[in-house]
């Protein structure tokens, strides 16, 4: 069951939303708490770690937006509930998943939950894919972590989680599968020397690519490669033949 939290200063509104969720989505949501103010909601979020919060905007003392000013980590989806459509724009400034106008329509609630389920399923599929890719055994050889020199010391990264590296003057940016970017005070040549040459190929003066994540090579007009996550990088013309040869000789 998906843990959710209802935050609304009106008792009737809290009970109505709980009833709608129970009626239309039986055994899908666990309502871990119902709060009537922001301070109580912050405590409940810390205690129960909900996946979704239904948050009223217009409440006395502190409105719903105050939660985002007091919490450091927002690791839940937010569905705003409000009687005032003017709050909608502000809601999306806080990366709300959606908002429902009061009185809440069952049809609108069902539509919102359906979109939420689609997003959760998509995120789960992506997490499973990343987990699979992180644990790939490249041709029977498991490459260990590499120590990347950063400003404060070293960052240990699994070699097979690196998508590509990009030159940035005397620095180098390392782009990882999880979307993180690591800035190194080293050149791209340094990364080319320390990464496994079987898998990492220089395709351009500015790019070093993990061939395990190349999904397409475009040799029409401007040369380019496409990586997982729809990342497109340029290929230098002088690297064309070398790249084609590598594509046909590496057992991806």
JSON list of C-alpha atoms in Angstrom, two decimals:
[
{"chain": "A", "resi": 1, "resn": "UNK", "atom": "CA", "xyz": [0.00, 0.00, 0.00]},
{"chain": "A", "resi": 2, "resn": "UNK", "atom": "CA", "xyz": [1.11, 3.55, -0.70]},
{"chain": "A", "resi": 3, "resn": "UNK", "atom": "CA", "xyz": [1.56, 5.63, 2.42]},
{"chain": "A", "resi": 4, "resn": "UNK", "atom": "CA", "xyz": [-0.11, 9.03, 2.25]},
{"chain": "A", "resi": 5, "resn": "UNK", "atom": "CA", "xyz": [-0.75, 11.97, 4.53]},
{"chain": "A", "resi": 6, "resn": "UNK", "atom": "CA", "xyz": [-3.77, 14.29, 4.47]},
{"chain": "A", "resi": 7, "resn": "UNK", "atom": "CA", "xyz": [-3.18, 17.87, 5.65]},
{"chain": "A", "resi": 8, "resn": "UNK", "atom": "CA", "xyz": [-6.20, 20.16, 5.96]},
{"chain": "A", "resi": 9, "resn": "UNK", "atom": "CA", "xyz": [-7.46, 22.39, 8.74]},
{"chain": "A", "resi": 10, "resn": "UNK", "atom": "CA", "xyz": [-11.09, 21.37, 8.05]},
{"chain": "A", "resi": 11, "resn": "UNK", "atom": "CA", "xyz": [-12.20, 18.09, 9.61]},
{"chain": "A", "resi": 12, "resn": "UNK", "atom": "CA", "xyz": [-14.91, 17.53, 7.00]},
{"chain": "A", "resi": 13, "resn": "UNK", "atom": "CA", "xyz": [-12.42, 18.00, 4.17]},
{"chain": "A", "resi": 14, "resn": "UNK", "atom": "CA", "xyz": [-10.01, 15.49, 5.71]},
{"chain": "A", "resi": 15, "resn": "UNK", "atom": "CA", "xyz": [-12.74, 12.91, 6.22]},
{"chain": "A", "resi": 16, "resn": "UNK", "atom": "CA", "xyz": [-14.19, 13.48, 2.74]},
{"chain": "A", "resi": 17, "resn": "UNK", "atom": "CA", "xyz": [-10.84, 12.89, 1.03]},
{"chain": "A", "resi": 18, "resn": "UNK", "atom": "CA", "xyz": [-10.21, 9.80, 3.15]},
{"chain": "A", "resi": 19, "resn": "UNK", "atom": "CA", "xyz": [-13.63, 8.47, 2.17]},
{"chain": "A", "resi": 20, "resn": "UNK", "atom": "CA", "xyz": [-13.02, 9.08, -1.53]},
{"chain": "A", "resi": 21, "resn": "UNK", "atom": "CA", "xyz": [-9.68, 7.28, -1.41]},
{"chain": "A", "resi": 22, "resn": "UNK", "atom": "CA", "xyz": [-11.19, 4.33, 0.46]},
{"chain": "A", "resi": 23, "resn": "UNK", "atom": "CA", "xyz": [-14.15, 4.09, -1.91]},
{"chain": "A", "resi": 24, "resn": "UNK", "atom": "CA", "xyz": [-12.39, 4.45, -5.25]},
{"chain": "A", "resi": 25, "resn": "UNK", "atom": "CA", "xyz": [-9.00, 2.97, -4.39]},
{"chain": "A", "resi": 26, "resn": "UNK", "atom": "CA", "xyz": [-9.59, 0.23, -1.79]},
{"chain": "A", "resi": 27, "resn": "UNK", "atom": "CA", "xyz": [-6.43, -1.37, -0.38]},
{"chain": "A", "resi": 28, "resn": "UNK", "atom": "CA", "xyz": [-4.21, 0.99, -2.41]},
{"chain": "A", "resi": 29, "resn": "UNK", "atom": "CA", "xyz": [-3.51, 3.80, 0.07]},
{"chain": "A", "resi": 30, "resn": "UNK", "atom": "CA", "xyz": [-2.55, 3.68, 3.72]},
{"chain": "A", "resi": 31, "resn": "UNK", "atom": "CA", "xyz": [-3.47, 7.00, 5.33]},
{"chain": "A", "resi": 32, "resn": "UNK", "atom": "CA", "xyz": [-0.75, 7.20, 7.99]},
{"chain": "A", "resi": 33, "resn": "UNK", "atom": "CA", "xyz": [-2.03, 10.46, 9.52]},
{"chain": "A", "resi": 34, "resn": "UNK", "atom": "CA", "xyz": [-4.46, 13.33, 9.10]},
{"chain": "A", "resi": 35, "resn": "UNK", "atom": "CA", "xyz": [-3.14, 16.72, 10.25]},
{"chain": "A", "resi": 36, "resn": "UNK", "atom": "CA", "xyz": [-4.88, 20.05, 10.72]},
{"chain": "A", "resi": 37, "resn": "UNK", "atom": "CA", "xyz": [-1.80, 22.32, 10.63]},
{"chain": "A", "resi": 38, "resn": "UNK", "atom": "CA", "xyz": [1.67, 22.62, 9.15]},
{"chain": "A", "resi": 39, "resn": "UNK", "atom": "CA", "xyz": [3.63, 21.92, 12.35]},
{"chain": "A", "resi": 40, "resn": "UNK", "atom": "CA", "xyz": [1.79, 18.66, 12.96]},
{"chain": "A", "resi": 41, "resn": "UNK", "atom": "CA", "xyz": [2.28, 17.74, 9.30]},
{"chain": "A", "resi": 42, "resn": "UNK", "atom": "CA", "xyz": [6.05, 18.24, 9.50]},
{"chain": "A", "resi": 43, "resn": "UNK", "atom": "CA", "xyz": [6.21, 15.90, 12.50]},
{"chain": "A", "resi": 44, "resn": "UNK", "atom": "CA", "xyz": [4.08, 13.32, 10.69]},
{"chain": "A", "resi": 45, "resn": "UNK", "atom": "CA", "xyz": [6.23, 13.49, 7.56]},
{"chain": "A", "resi": 46, "resn": "UNK", "atom": "CA", "xyz": [9.34, 12.86, 9.64]},
{"chain": "A", "resi": 47, "resn": "UNK", "atom": "CA", "xyz": [7.68, 10.01, 11.51]},
{"chain": "A", "resi": 48, "resn": "UNK", "atom": "CA", "xyz": [5.93, 8.16, 8.68]},
{"chain": "A", "resi": 49, "resn": "UNK", "atom": "CA", "xyz": [7.92, 9.10, 5.55]},
{"chain": "A", "resi": 50, "resn": "UNK", "atom": "CA", "xyz": [4.82, 9.17, 3.28]},
{"chain": "A", "resi": 51, "resn": "UNK", "atom": "CA", "xyz": [5.05, 8.72, -0.47]},
{"chain": "A", "resi": 52, "resn": "UNK", "atom": "CA", "xyz": [2.24, 11.22, -1.12]},
{"chain": "A", "resi": 53, "resn": "UNK", "atom": "CA", "xyz": [0.84, 14.17, 0.77]},
{"chain": "A", "resi": 54, "resn": "UNK", "atom": "CA", "xyz": [-2.51, 15.81, 0.06]},
{"chain": "A", "resi": 55, "resn": "UNK", "atom": "CA", "xyz": [-1.92, 19.38, 1.15]},
{"chain": "A", "resi": 56, "resn": "UNK", "atom": "CA", "xyz": [-4.45, 22.13, 1.73]},
{"chain": "A", "resi": 57, "resn": "UNK", "atom": "CA", "xyz": [-3.07, 25.54, 0.77]},
{"chain": "A", "resi": 58, "resn": "UNK", "atom": "CA", "xyz": [-5.20, 28.02, 2.70]},
{"chain": "A", "resi": 59, "resn": "UNK", "atom": "CA", "xyz": [-4.80, 27.23, 6.41]},
{"chain": "A", "resi": 60, "resn": "UNK", "atom": "CA", "xyz": [-4.64, 29.57, 9.42]},
{"chain": "A", "resi": 61, "resn": "UNK", "atom": "CA", "xyz": [-1.27, 30.60, 10.93]},
{"chain": "A", "resi": 62, "resn": "UNK", "atom": "CA", "xyz": [0.81, 28.84, 8.26]},
{"chain": "A", "resi": 63, "resn": "UNK", "atom": "CA", "xyz": [-0.36, 28.04, 4.75]},
{"chain": "A", "resi": 64, "resn": "UNK", "atom": "CA", "xyz": [0.55, 24.82, 3.00]},
{"chain": "A", "resi": 65, "resn": "UNK", "atom": "CA", "xyz": [3.56, 26.33, 1.21]},
{"chain": "A", "resi": 66, "resn": "UNK", "atom": "CA", "xyz": [5.33, 26.82, 4.55]},
{"chain": "A", "resi": 67, "resn": "UNK", "atom": "CA", "xyz": [6.06, 23.09, 4.67]},
{"chain": "A", "resi": 68, "resn": "UNK", "atom": "CA", "xyz": [8.59, 23.47, 1.86]},
{"chain": "A", "resi": 69, "resn": "UNK", "atom": "CA", "xyz": [10.40, 26.23, 3.70]},
{"chain": "A", "resi": 70, "resn": "UNK", "atom": "CA", "xyz": [10.85, 24.08, 6.80]},
{"chain": "A", "resi": 71, "resn": "UNK", "atom": "CA", "xyz": [11.75, 20.73, 5.25]},
{"chain": "A", "resi": 72, "resn": "UNK", "atom": "CA", "xyz": [15.17, 20.13, 3.74]},
{"chain": "A", "resi": 73, "resn": "UNK", "atom": "CA", "xyz": [14.36, 17.01, 1.75]},
{"chain": "A", "resi": 74, "resn": "UNK", "atom": "CA", "xyz": [11.17, 16.69, -0.27]},
{"chain": "A", "resi": 75, "resn": "UNK", "atom": "CA", "xyz": [11.07, 12.96, -1.07]},
{"chain": "A", "resi": 76, "resn": "UNK", "atom": "CA", "xyz": [7.33, 12.66, -1.60]},
{"chain": "A", "resi": 77, "resn": "UNK", "atom": "CA", "xyz": [4.78, 13.64, -4.21]},
{"chain": "A", "resi": 78, "resn": "UNK", "atom": "CA", "xyz": [2.55, 16.62, -3.44]},
{"chain": "A", "resi": 79, "resn": "UNK", "atom": "CA", "xyz": [-1.08, 16.98, -4.48]},
{"chain": "A", "resi": 80, "resn": "UNK", "atom": "CA", "xyz": [-2.46, 20.35, -3.42]},
{"chain": "A", "resi": 81, "resn": "UNK", "atom": "CA", "xyz": [-6.10, 20.68, -2.41]},
{"chain": "A", "resi": 82, "resn": "UNK", "atom": "CA", "xyz": [-7.54, 24.18, -2.52]},
{"chain": "A", "resi": 83, "resn": "UNK", "atom": "CA", "xyz": [-10.76, 26.08, -3.02]},
{"chain": "A", "resi": 84, "resn": "UNK", "atom": "CA", "xyz": [-8.90, 28.83, -4.89]},
{"chain": "A", "resi": 85, "resn": "UNK", "atom": "CA", "xyz": [-7.64, 28.19, -8.42]},
{"chain": "A", "resi": 86, "resn": "UNK", "atom": "CA", "xyz": [-5.36, 31.24, -8.09]},
{"chain": "A", "resi": 87, "resn": "UNK", "atom": "CA", "xyz": [-3.07, 29.10, -5.94]},
{"chain": "A", "resi": 88, "resn": "UNK", "atom": "CA", "xyz": [-2.43, 26.69, -8.82]},
{"chain": "A", "resi": 89, "resn": "UNK", "atom": "CA", "xyz": [0.48, 28.62, -10.31]},
{"chain": "A", "resi": 90, "resn": "UNK", "atom": "CA", "xyz": [2.19, 28.95, -6.94]},
{"chain": "A", "resi": 91, "resn": "UNK", "atom": "CA", "xyz": [1.62, 25.24, -6.33]},
{"chain": "A", "resi": 92, "resn": "UNK", "atom": "CA", "xyz": [3.61, 24.25, -9.38]},
{"chain": "A", "resi": 93, "resn": "UNK", "atom": "CA", "xyz": [6.48, 26.53, -8.38]},
{"chain": "A", "resi": 94, "resn": "UNK", "atom": "CA", "xyz": [6.96, 24.04, -5.57]},
{"chain": "A", "resi": 95, "resn": "UNK", "atom": "CA", "xyz": [7.03, 21.11, -8.01]},
{"chain": "A", "resi": 96, "resn": "UNK", "atom": "CA", "xyz": [3.62, 19.85, -6.99]},
{"chain": "A", "resi": 97, "resn": "UNK", "atom": "CA", "xyz": [2.54, 16.75, -8.85]},
{"chain": "A", "resi": 98, "resn": "UNK", "atom": "CA", "xyz": [-0.99, 18.09, -9.28]},
{"chain": "A", "resi": 99, "resn": "UNK", "atom": "CA", "xyz": [-3.72, 20.06, -7.55]},
{"chain": "A", "resi": 100, "resn": "UNK", "atom": "CA", "xyz": [-7.40, 19.39, -6.84]},
{"chain": "A", "resi": 101, "resn": "UNK", "atom": "CA", "xyz": [-10.00, 22.11, -6.52]},
{"chain": "A", "resi": 102, "resn": "UNK", "atom": "CA", "xyz": [-12.45, 21.86, -3.64]},
{"chain": "A", "resi": 103, "resn": "UNK", "atom": "CA", "xyz": [-15.00, 20.47, -3.43]},
{"chain": "A", "resi": 104, "resn": "UNK", "atom": "CA", "xyz": [-12.98, 17.55, -4.75]},
{"chain": "A", "resi": 105, "resn": "UNK", "atom": "CA", "xyz": [-14.57, 15.83, -7.71]},
{"chain": "A", "resi": 106, "resn": "UNK", "atom": "CA", "xyz": [-14.27, 12.02, -7.74]},
{"chain": "A", "resi": 107, "resn": "UNK", "atom": "CA", "xyz": [-13.55, 12.18, -11.47]},
{"chain": "A", "resi": 108, "resn": "UNK", "atom": "CA", "xyz": [-10.69, 14.66, -10.96]},
{"chain": "A", "resi": 109, "resn": "UNK", "atom": "CA", "xyz": [-9.32, 12.59, -8.07]},
{"chain": "A", "resi": 110, "resn": "UNK", "atom": "CA", "xyz": [-9.37, 9.40, -10.16]},
{"chain": "A", "resi": 111, "resn": "UNK", "atom": "CA", "xyz": [-7.63, 11.21, -13.03]},
{"chain": "A", "resi": 112, "resn": "UNK", "atom": "CA", "xyz": [-4.92, 12.56, -10.72]},
{"chain": "A", "resi": 113, "resn": "UNK", "atom": "CA", "xyz": [-4.30, 9.19, -9.06]},
{"chain": "A", "resi": 114, "resn": "UNK", "atom": "CA", "xyz": [-4.07, 7.51, -12.48]},
{"chain": "A", "resi": 115, "resn": "UNK", "atom": "CA", "xyz": [-1.40, 10.00, -13.56]},
{"chain": "A", "resi": 116, "resn": "UNK", "atom": "CA", "xyz": [0.41, 9.45, -10.28]},
{"chain": "A", "resi": 117, "resn": "UNK", "atom": "CA", "xyz": [0.38, 5.67, -10.73]},
{"chain": "A", "resi": 118, "resn": "UNK", "atom": "CA", "xyz": [1.79, 6.06, -14.24]},
{"chain": "A", "resi": 119, "resn": "UNK", "atom": "CA", "xyz": [4.60, 8.23, -12.89]},
{"chain": "A", "resi": 120, "resn": "UNK", "atom": "CA", "xyz": [5.39, 5.79, -10.07]},
{"chain": "A", "resi": 121, "resn": "UNK", "atom": "CA", "xyz": [5.47, 2.86, -12.49]},
{"chain": "A", "resi": 122, "resn": "UNK", "atom": "CA", "xyz": [7.75, 4.76, -14.85]},
{"chain": "A", "resi": 123, "resn": "UNK", "atom": "CA", "xyz": [10.10, 5.71, -12.00]},
{"chain": "A", "resi": 124, "resn": "UNK", "atom": "CA", "xyz": [10.20, 2.12, -10.78]},
{"chain": "A", "resi": 125, "resn": "UNK", "atom": "CA", "xyz": [11.04, 0.88, -14.28]},
{"chain": "A", "resi": 126, "resn": "UNK", "atom": "CA", "xyz": [13.85, 3.42, -14.54]},
{"chain": "A", "resi": 127, "resn": "UNK", "atom": "CA", "xyz": [15.23, 2.45, -11.12]},
{"chain": "A", "resi": 128, "resn": "UNK", "atom": "CA", "xyz": [15.19, -1.22, -12.11]},
{"chain": "A", "resi": 129, "resn": "UNK", "atom": "CA", "xyz": [16.97, -0.42, -15.36]},
{"chain": "A", "resi": 130, "resn": "UNK", "atom": "CA", "xyz": [19.65, 1.61, -13.57]},
{"chain": "A", "resi": 131, "resn": "UNK", "atom": "CA", "xyz": [20.13, -1.19, -11.05]},
{"chain": "A", "resi": 132, "resn": "UNK", "atom": "CA", "xyz": [20.51, -3.68, -13.87]},
{"chain": "A", "resi": 133, "resn": "UNK", "atom": "CA", "xyz": [22.99, -1.50, -15.73]},
{"chain": "A", "resi": 134, "resn": "UNK", "atom": "CA", "xyz": [25.00, -0.82, -12.58]},
{"chain": "A", "resi": 135, "resn": "UNK", "atom": "CA", "xyz": [25.45, -4.54, -12.02]},
{"chain": "A", "resi": 136, "resn": "UNK", "atom": "CA", "xyz": [26.28, -5.57, -15.56]},
{"chain": "A", "resi": 137, "resn": "UNK", "atom": "CA", "xyz": [29.29, -7.90, -15.73]},
{"chain": "A", "resi": 138, "resn": "UNK", "atom": "CA", "xyz": [31.16, -6.59, -18.75]},
{"chain": "A", "resi": 139, "resn": "UNK", "atom": "CA", "xyz": [32.35, -9.68, -20.66]},
{"chain": "A", "resi": 140, "resn": "UNK", "atom": "CA", "xyz": [32.94, -11.52, -17.41]},
{"chain": "A", "resi": 141, "resn": "UNK", "atom": "CA", "xyz": [35.13, -8.80, -15.98]},
{"chain": "A", "resi": 142, "resn": "UNK", "atom": "CA", "xyz": [33.81, -6.74, -13.08]},
{"chain": "A", "resi": 143, "resn": "UNK", "atom": "CA", "xyz": [35.53, -3.38, -13.08]},
{"chain": "A", "resi": 144, "resn": "UNK", "atom": "CA", "xyz": [35.93, -2.07, -9.57]},
{"chain": "A", "resi": 145, "resn": "UNK", "atom": "CA", "xyz": [35.33, 1.42, -8.33]},
{"chain": "A", "resi": 146, "resn": "UNK", "atom": "CA", "xyz": [37.53, 4.25, -9.46]},
{"chain": "A", "resi": 147, "resn": "UNK", "atom": "CA", "xyz": [38.75, 7.03, -7.17]},
{"chain": "A", "resi": 148, "resn": "UNK", "atom": "CA", "xyz": [37.98, 10.37, -8.81]},
{"chain": "A", "resi": 149, "resn": "UNK", "atom": "CA", "xyz": [39.93, 13.38, -7.49]},
{"chain": "A", "resi": 150, "resn": "UNK", "atom": "CA", "xyz": [37.54, 16.14, -6.43]},
{"chain": "A", "resi": 151, "resn": "UNK", "atom": "CA", "xyz": [38.07, 19.44, -4.65]},
{"chain": "A", "resi": 152, "resn": "UNK", "atom": "CA", "xyz": [37.61, 17.96, -1.16]},
{"chain": "A", "resi": 153, "resn": "UNK", "atom": "CA", "xyz": [39.45, 14.68, -1.74]},
{"chain": "A", "resi": 154, "resn": "UNK", "atom": "CA", "xyz": [38.29, 11.63, -3.70]},
{"chain": "A", "resi": 155, "resn": "UNK", "atom": "CA", "xyz": [34.91, 10.27, -4.77]},
{"chain": "A", "resi": 156, "resn": "UNK", "atom": "CA", "xyz": [34.58, 6.52, -5.29]},
{"chain": "A", "resi": 157, "resn": "UNK", "atom": "CA", "xyz": [32.42, 5.64, -8.29]},
{"chain": "A", "resi": 158, "resn": "UNK", "atom": "CA", "xyz": [31.61, 2.32, -9.93]},
{"chain": "A", "resi": 159, "resn": "UNK", "atom": "CA", "xyz": [33.20, 2.37, -13.35]},
{"chain": "A", "resi": 160, "resn": "UNK", "atom": "CA", "xyz": [30.12, 0.90, -14.99]},
{"chain": "A", "resi": 161, "resn": "UNK", "atom": "CA", "xyz": [27.91, 3.73, -13.71]},
{"chain": "A", "resi": 162, "resn": "UNK", "atom": "CA", "xyz": [29.79, 6.32, -15.78]},
{"chain": "A", "resi": 163, "resn": "UNK", "atom": "CA", "xyz": [27.93, 7.27, -18.98]},
{"chain": "A", "resi": 164, "resn": "UNK", "atom": "CA", "xyz": [30.45, 9.67, -20.47]},
{"chain": "A", "resi": 165, "resn": "UNK", "atom": "CA", "xyz": [33.06, 12.30, -19.66]},
{"chain": "A", "resi": 166, "resn": "UNK", "atom": "CA", "xyz": [33.25, 15.80, -21.08]},
{"chain": "A", "resi": 167, "resn": "UNK", "atom": "CA", "xyz": [36.24, 18.13, -21.29]},
{"chain": "A", "resi": 168, "resn": "UNK", "atom": "CA", "xyz": [35.82, 21.52, -19.64]},
{"chain": "A", "resi": 169, "resn": "UNK", "atom": "CA", "xyz": [39.09, 23.39, -20.11]},
{"chain": "A", "resi": 170, "resn": "UNK", "atom": "CA", "xyz": [41.57, 21.97, -17.60]},
{"chain": "A", "resi": 171, "resn": "UNK", "atom": "CA", "xyz": [38.69, 20.27, -15.84]},
{"chain": "A", "resi": 172, "resn": "UNK", "atom": "CA", "xyz": [36.52, 17.29, -16.71]},
{"chain": "A", "resi": 173, "resn": "UNK", "atom": "CA", "xyz": [32.85, 16.56, -16.03]},
{"chain": "A", "resi": 174, "resn": "UNK", "atom": "CA", "xyz": [31.84, 12.97, -15.34]},
{"chain": "A", "resi": 175, "resn": "UNK", "atom": "CA", "xyz": [28.19, 12.18, -16.13]},
{"chain": "A", "resi": 176, "resn": "UNK", "atom": "CA", "xyz": [26.72, 9.20, -14.29]},
{"chain": "A", "resi": 177, "resn": "UNK", "atom": "CA", "xyz": [23.71, 6.95, -14.85]},
{"chain": "A", "resi": 178, "resn": "UNK", "atom": "CA", "xyz": [21.81, 8.40, -11.90]},
{"chain": "A", "resi": 179, "resn": "UNK", "atom": "CA", "xyz": [21.97, 11.89, -13.41]},
{"chain": "A", "resi": 180, "resn": "UNK", "atom": "CA", "xyz": [24.73, 13.19, -11.14]},
{"chain": "A", "resi": 181, "resn": "UNK", "atom": "CA", "xyz": [27.65, 15.18, -12.54]},
{"chain": "A", "resi": 182, "resn": "UNK", "atom": "CA", "xyz": [31.10, 15.14, -10.93]},
{"chain": "A", "resi": 183, "resn": "UNK", "atom": "CA", "xyz": [33.54, 17.97, -11.68]},
{"chain": "A", "resi": 184, "resn": "UNK", "atom": "CA", "xyz": [37.18, 16.90, -11.61]},
{"chain": "A", "resi": 185, "resn": "UNK", "atom": "CA", "xyz": [40.28, 19.06, -11.53]},
{"chain": "A", "resi": 186, "resn": "UNK", "atom": "CA", "xyz": [41.75, 16.74, -14.15]},
{"chain": "A", "resi": 187, "resn": "UNK", "atom": "CA", "xyz": [41.74, 16.72, -17.94]},
{"chain": "A", "resi": 188, "resn": "UNK", "atom": "CA", "xyz": [39.76, 14.42, -20.19]},
{"chain": "A", "resi": 189, "resn": "UNK", "atom": "CA", "xyz": [43.07, 12.77, -21.12]},
{"chain": "A", "resi": 190, "resn": "UNK", "atom": "CA", "xyz": [43.46, 11.73, -17.47]},
{"chain": "A", "resi": 191, "resn": "UNK", "atom": "CA", "xyz": [40.09, 9.95, -17.56]},
{"chain": "A", "resi": 192, "resn": "UNK", "atom": "CA", "xyz": [40.94, 8.35, -20.90]},
{"chain": "A", "resi": 193, "resn": "UNK", "atom": "CA", "xyz": [44.10, 6.90, -19.35]},
{"chain": "A", "resi": 194, "resn": "UNK", "atom": "CA", "xyz": [42.51, 5.53, -16.16]},
{"chain": "A", "resi": 195, "resn": "UNK", "atom": "CA", "xyz": [39.22, 4.13, -17.50]},
{"chain": "A", "resi": 196, "resn": "UNK", "atom": "CA", "xyz": [39.05, 0.66, -19.18]},
{"chain": "A", "resi": 197, "resn": "UNK", "atom": "CA", "xyz": [39.99, 1.16, -22.82]},
{"chain": "A", "resi": 198, "resn": "UNK", "atom": "CA", "xyz": [37.85, -1.77, -23.85]},
{"chain": "A", "resi": 199, "resn": "UNK", "atom": "CA", "xyz": [34.70, 0.17, -23.07]},
{"chain": "A", "resi": 200, "resn": "UNK", "atom": "CA", "xyz": [35.55, 3.87, -23.00]},
{"chain": "A", "resi": 201, "resn": "UNK", "atom": "CA", "xyz": [36.28, 5.43, -26.39]},
{"chain": "A", "resi": 202, "resn": "UNK", "atom": "CA", "xyz": [37.20, 8.97, -27.36]},
{"chain": "A", "resi": 203, "resn": "UNK", "atom": "CA", "xyz": [34.63, 10.08, -29.97]},
{"chain": "A", "resi": 204, "resn": "UNK", "atom": "CA", "xyz": [35.51, 13.78, -29.98]},
{"chain": "A", "resi": 205, "resn": "UNK", "atom": "CA", "xyz": [38.13, 16.07, -28.51]},
{"chain": "A", "resi": 206, "resn": "UNK", "atom": "CA", "xyz": [35.59, 16.89, -25.79]},
{"chain": "A", "resi": 207, "resn": "UNK", "atom": "CA", "xyz": [33.91, 13.52, -25.17]},
{"chain": "A", "resi": 208, "resn": "UNK", "atom": "CA", "xyz": [34.86, 10.09, -23.84]},
{"chain": "A", "resi": 209, "resn": "UNK", "atom": "CA", "xyz": [31.97, 7.61, -24.01]},
{"chain": "A", "resi": 210, "resn": "UNK", "atom": "CA", "xyz": [31.11, 4.33, -22.30]},
{"chain": "A", "resi": 211, "resn": "UNK", "atom": "CA", "xyz": [30.28, 2.15, -25.32]},
{"chain": "A", "resi": 212, "resn": "UNK", "atom": "CA", "xyz": [28.07, -0.10, -23.22]},
{"chain": "A", "resi": 213, "resn": "UNK", "atom": "CA", "xyz": [25.46, 2.69, -23.29]},
{"chain": "A", "resi": 214, "resn": "UNK", "atom": "CA", "xyz": [25.62, 3.65, -26.97]},
{"chain": "A", "resi": 215, "resn": "UNK", "atom": "CA", "xyz": [22.25, 2.89, -28.56]},
{"chain": "A", "resi": 216, "resn": "UNK", "atom": "CA", "xyz": [22.62, 4.52, -31.98]},
{"chain": "A", "resi": 217, "resn": "UNK", "atom": "CA", "xyz": [25.24, 5.96, -34.33]},
{"chain": "A", "resi": 218, "resn": "UNK", "atom": "CA", "xyz": [24.12, 8.62, -36.81]},
{"chain": "A", "resi": 219, "resn": "UNK", "atom": "CA", "xyz": [26.52, 9.03, -39.76]},
{"chain": "A", "resi": 220, "resn": "UNK", "atom": "CA", "xyz": [24.26, 11.29, -41.86]},
{"chain": "A", "resi": 221, "resn": "UNK", "atom": "CA", "xyz": [24.99, 15.03, -41.88]},
{"chain": "A", "resi": 222, "resn": "UNK", "atom": "CA", "xyz": [26.46, 15.83, -38.47]},
{"chain": "A", "resi": 223, "resn": "UNK", "atom": "CA", "xyz": [27.98, 12.71, -36.94]},
{"chain": "A", "resi": 224, "resn": "UNK", "atom": "CA", "xyz": [26.63, 11.79, -33.51]},
{"chain": "A", "resi": 225, "resn": "UNK", "atom": "CA", "xyz": [25.96, 8.97, -31.10]},
{"chain": "A", "resi": 226, "resn": "UNK", "atom": "CA", "xyz": [22.90, 8.50, -28.93]},
{"chain": "A", "resi": 227, "resn": "UNK", "atom": "CA", "xyz": [23.23, 7.07, -25.44]},
{"chain": "A", "resi": 228, "resn": "UNK", "atom": "CA", "xyz": [20.63, 5.72, -23.04]},
{"chain": "A", "resi": 229, "resn": "UNK", "atom": "CA", "xyz": [18.38, 8.43, -21.56]},
{"chain": "A", "resi": 230, "resn": "UNK", "atom": "CA", "xyz": [18.23, 10.04, -25.05]},
{"chain": "A", "resi": 231, "resn": "UNK", "atom": "CA", "xyz": [21.61, 11.75, -24.67]},
{"chain": "A", "resi": 232, "resn": "UNK", "atom": "CA", "xyz": [23.10, 12.82, -28.02]},
{"chain": "A", "resi": 233, "resn": "UNK", "atom": "CA", "xyz": [26.81, 13.64, -28.35]},
{"chain": "A", "resi": 234, "resn": "UNK", "atom": "CA", "xyz": [28.81, 14.82, -31.39]},
{"chain": "A", "resi": 235, "resn": "UNK", "atom": "CA", "xyz": [31.38, 12.62, -33.12]},
{"chain": "A", "resi": 236, "resn": "UNK", "atom": "CA", "xyz": [34.48, 14.13, -34.73]},
{"chain": "A", "resi": 237, "resn": "UNK", "atom": "CA", "xyz": [34.82, 13.31, -38.45]},
{"chain": "A", "resi": 238, "resn": "UNK", "atom": "CA", "xyz": [38.37, 12.07, -37.91]},
{"chain": "A", "resi": 239, "resn": "UNK", "atom": "CA", "xyz": [36.95, 9.59, -35.38]},
{"chain": "A", "resi": 240, "resn": "UNK", "atom": "CA", "xyz": [34.31, 8.19, -37.75]},
{"chain": "A", "resi": 241, "resn": "UNK", "atom": "CA", "xyz": [36.22, 5.16, -39.05]},
{"chain": "A", "resi": 242, "resn": "UNK", "atom": "CA", "xyz": [37.63, 4.35, -35.63]},
{"chain": "A", "resi": 243, "resn": "UNK", "atom": "CA", "xyz": [34.14, 4.54, -34.11]},
{"chain": "A", "resi": 244, "resn": "UNK", "atom": "CA", "xyz": [32.57, 2.31, -36.77]},
{"chain": "A", "resi": 245, "resn": "UNK", "atom": "CA", "xyz": [35.34, -0.23, -36.31]},
{"chain": "A", "resi": 246, "resn": "UNK", "atom": "CA", "xyz": [34.85, -0.18, -32.54]},
{"chain": "A", "resi": 247, "resn": "UNK", "atom": "CA", "xyz": [31.10, -0.66, -32.90]},
{"chain": "A", "resi": 248, "resn": "UNK", "atom": "CA", "xyz": [31.63, -3.83, -34.92]},
{"chain": "A", "resi": 249, "resn": "UNK", "atom": "CA", "xyz": [34.47, -5.28, -32.89]},
{"chain": "A", "resi": 250, "resn": "UNK", "atom": "CA", "xyz": [33.25, -4.67, -29.32]},
{"chain": "A", "resi": 251, "resn": "UNK", "atom": "CA", "xyz": [30.82, -7.28, -28.04]},
{"chain": "A", "resi": 252, "resn": "UNK", "atom": "CA", "xyz": [28.33, -4.92, -26.43]}
]
